[in-house]
Coordinates of C-alpha atoms in Angstrom, one line a residue:
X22 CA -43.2 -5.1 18.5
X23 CA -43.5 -5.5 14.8
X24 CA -42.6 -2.0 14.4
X25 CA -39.5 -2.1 16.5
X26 CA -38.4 -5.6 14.7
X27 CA -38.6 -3.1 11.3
X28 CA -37.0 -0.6 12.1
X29 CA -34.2 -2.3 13.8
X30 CA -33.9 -4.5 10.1
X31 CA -33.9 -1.4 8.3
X32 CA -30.9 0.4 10.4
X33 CA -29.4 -3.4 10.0
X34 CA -29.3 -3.4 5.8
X35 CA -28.9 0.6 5.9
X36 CA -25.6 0.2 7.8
X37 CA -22.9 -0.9 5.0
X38 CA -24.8 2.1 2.3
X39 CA -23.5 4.6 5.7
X40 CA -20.3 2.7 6.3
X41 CA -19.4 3.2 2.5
X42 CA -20.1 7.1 2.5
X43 CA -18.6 7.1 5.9
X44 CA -15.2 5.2 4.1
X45 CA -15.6 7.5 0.9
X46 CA -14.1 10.4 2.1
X47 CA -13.4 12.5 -0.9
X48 CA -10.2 10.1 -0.9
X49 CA -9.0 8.1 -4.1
X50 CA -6.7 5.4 -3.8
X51 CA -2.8 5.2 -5.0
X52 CA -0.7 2.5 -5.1
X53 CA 3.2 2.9 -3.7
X54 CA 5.4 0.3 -5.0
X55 CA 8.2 0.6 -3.1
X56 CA 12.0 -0.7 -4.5
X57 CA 15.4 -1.8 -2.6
X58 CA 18.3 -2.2 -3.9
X59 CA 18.5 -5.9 -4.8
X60 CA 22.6 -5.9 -3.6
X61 CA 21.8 -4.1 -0.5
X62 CA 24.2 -4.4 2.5
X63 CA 23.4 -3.0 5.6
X64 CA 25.8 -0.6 7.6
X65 CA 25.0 -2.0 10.9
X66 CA 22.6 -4.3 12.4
X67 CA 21.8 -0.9 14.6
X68 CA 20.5 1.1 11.6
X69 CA 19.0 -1.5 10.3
X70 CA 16.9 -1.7 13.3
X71 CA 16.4 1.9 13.4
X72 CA 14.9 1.5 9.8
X73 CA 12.4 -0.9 11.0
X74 CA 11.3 1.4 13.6
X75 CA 10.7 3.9 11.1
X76 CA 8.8 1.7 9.0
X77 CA 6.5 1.0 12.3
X78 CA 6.3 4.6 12.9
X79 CA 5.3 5.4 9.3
X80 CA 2.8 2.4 9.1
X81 CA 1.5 2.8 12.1
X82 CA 0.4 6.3 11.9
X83 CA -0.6 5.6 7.7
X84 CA -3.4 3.6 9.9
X85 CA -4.1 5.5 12.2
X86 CA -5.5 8.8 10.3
X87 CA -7.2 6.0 8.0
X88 CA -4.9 7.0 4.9
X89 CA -3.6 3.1 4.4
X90 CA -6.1 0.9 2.2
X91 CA -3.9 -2.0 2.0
X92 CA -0.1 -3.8 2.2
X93 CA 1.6 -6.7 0.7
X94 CA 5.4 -7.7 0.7
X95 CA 6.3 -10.3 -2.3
X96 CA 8.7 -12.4 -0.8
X97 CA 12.1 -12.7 -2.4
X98 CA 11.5 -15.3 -4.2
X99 CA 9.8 -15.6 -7.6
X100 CA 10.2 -16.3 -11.0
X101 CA 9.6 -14.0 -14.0
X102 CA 8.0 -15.1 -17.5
X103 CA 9.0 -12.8 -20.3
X104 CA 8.1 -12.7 -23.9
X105 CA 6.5 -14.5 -26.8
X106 CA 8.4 -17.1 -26.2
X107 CA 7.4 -17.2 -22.3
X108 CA 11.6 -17.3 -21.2
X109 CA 11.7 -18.3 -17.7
X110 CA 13.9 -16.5 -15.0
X111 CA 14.0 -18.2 -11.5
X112 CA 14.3 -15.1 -9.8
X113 CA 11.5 -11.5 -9.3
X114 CA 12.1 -9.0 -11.8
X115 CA 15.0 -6.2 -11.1
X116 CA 14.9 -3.0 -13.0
X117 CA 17.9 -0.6 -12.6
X118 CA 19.3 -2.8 -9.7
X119 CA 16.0 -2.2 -7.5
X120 CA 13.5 -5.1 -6.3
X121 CA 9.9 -4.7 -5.5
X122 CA 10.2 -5.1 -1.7
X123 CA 6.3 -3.5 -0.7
X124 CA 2.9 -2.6 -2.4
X125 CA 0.9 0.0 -0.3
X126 CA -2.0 1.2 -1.0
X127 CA -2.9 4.6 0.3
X128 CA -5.8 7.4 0.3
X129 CA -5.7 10.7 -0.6
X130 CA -7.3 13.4 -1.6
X131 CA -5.2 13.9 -5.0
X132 CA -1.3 12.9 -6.3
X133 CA 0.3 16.0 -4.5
X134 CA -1.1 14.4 -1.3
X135 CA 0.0 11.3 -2.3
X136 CA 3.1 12.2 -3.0
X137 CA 3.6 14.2 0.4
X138 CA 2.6 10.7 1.9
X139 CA 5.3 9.1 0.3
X140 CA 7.8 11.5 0.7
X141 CA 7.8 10.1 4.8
X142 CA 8.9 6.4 3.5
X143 CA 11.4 5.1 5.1
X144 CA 13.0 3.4 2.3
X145 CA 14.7 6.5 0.6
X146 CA 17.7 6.1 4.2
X147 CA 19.1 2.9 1.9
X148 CA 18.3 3.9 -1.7
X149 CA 15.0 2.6 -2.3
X150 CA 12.4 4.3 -3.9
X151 CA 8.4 5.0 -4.2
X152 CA 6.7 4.7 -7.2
X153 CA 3.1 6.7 -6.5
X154 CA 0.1 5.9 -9.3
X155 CA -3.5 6.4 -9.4
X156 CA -5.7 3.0 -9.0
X157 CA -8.7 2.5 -11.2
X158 CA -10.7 0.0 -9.8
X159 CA -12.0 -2.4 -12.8
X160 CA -13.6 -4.8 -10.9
X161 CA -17.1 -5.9 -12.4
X162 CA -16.5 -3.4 -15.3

């Protein structure tokens, strides 16, 4: 009995040193900030809702092959500090006319995967774009 209660803690701690070879696939993780057009107006309520259905489709199947680490959407509120003098803007920073609208974080084997990843956003129908980088996790470091 003693025996079985040993090796049944051993598989127990062993588990999360498998899970993280099982999860570390070769894969690195990139980060896709994804930008709308802060002025955008939508054509139609129909291909608007023909977007989102894209972005479900493209989500959902990031998921499902276990490429999609993470993803946050800022809401559009905000405020932005700049400077020296630490200005205050009441608003989230826009660069060329484009908002942050989505933070993904993806895995994949290099940038050229990556970027074939990204290349299937739906955001690109309304002008938006996807910034793809490299994360270096600095945690503890």
């Amino acid at each position: 009995m003693k025996k079985l209660v040993l090796i049944i803690a051993f598989f127990i701690l062993a588990i999360p040193t498998f899970a993280q070879q099982a999860s570390n696939s070769g894969k690195s993780e990139f980060m896709f900030i994804i930008r709308f057009k802060a002025d955008f107006k939508a054509p139609s309520d129909d291909a608007v809702k023909n977007n989102i259905k894209k972005w479900q489709d493209y989500m959902g199947a990031l998921a499902k092959s276990g490429d999609l680490a993470g993803g946050y959407r800022p809401s559009g509120d905000g405020l932005t500090i700049s400077g020296t003098e630490k200005s205050l803007k009441n608003a989230p920073y826009v660069s060329d006319g484009l908002l942050v609208s989505s933070i993904l974080i993806i895995k994949a084997v290099n940038m050229e995967a990556a970027k074939a990843i990204a290349d299937k956003c739906p955001v690109y129908e309304f002008g938006g774009s996807v910034e793809v980088r490299p994360m270096m996790n600095t945690a503890g470091q």
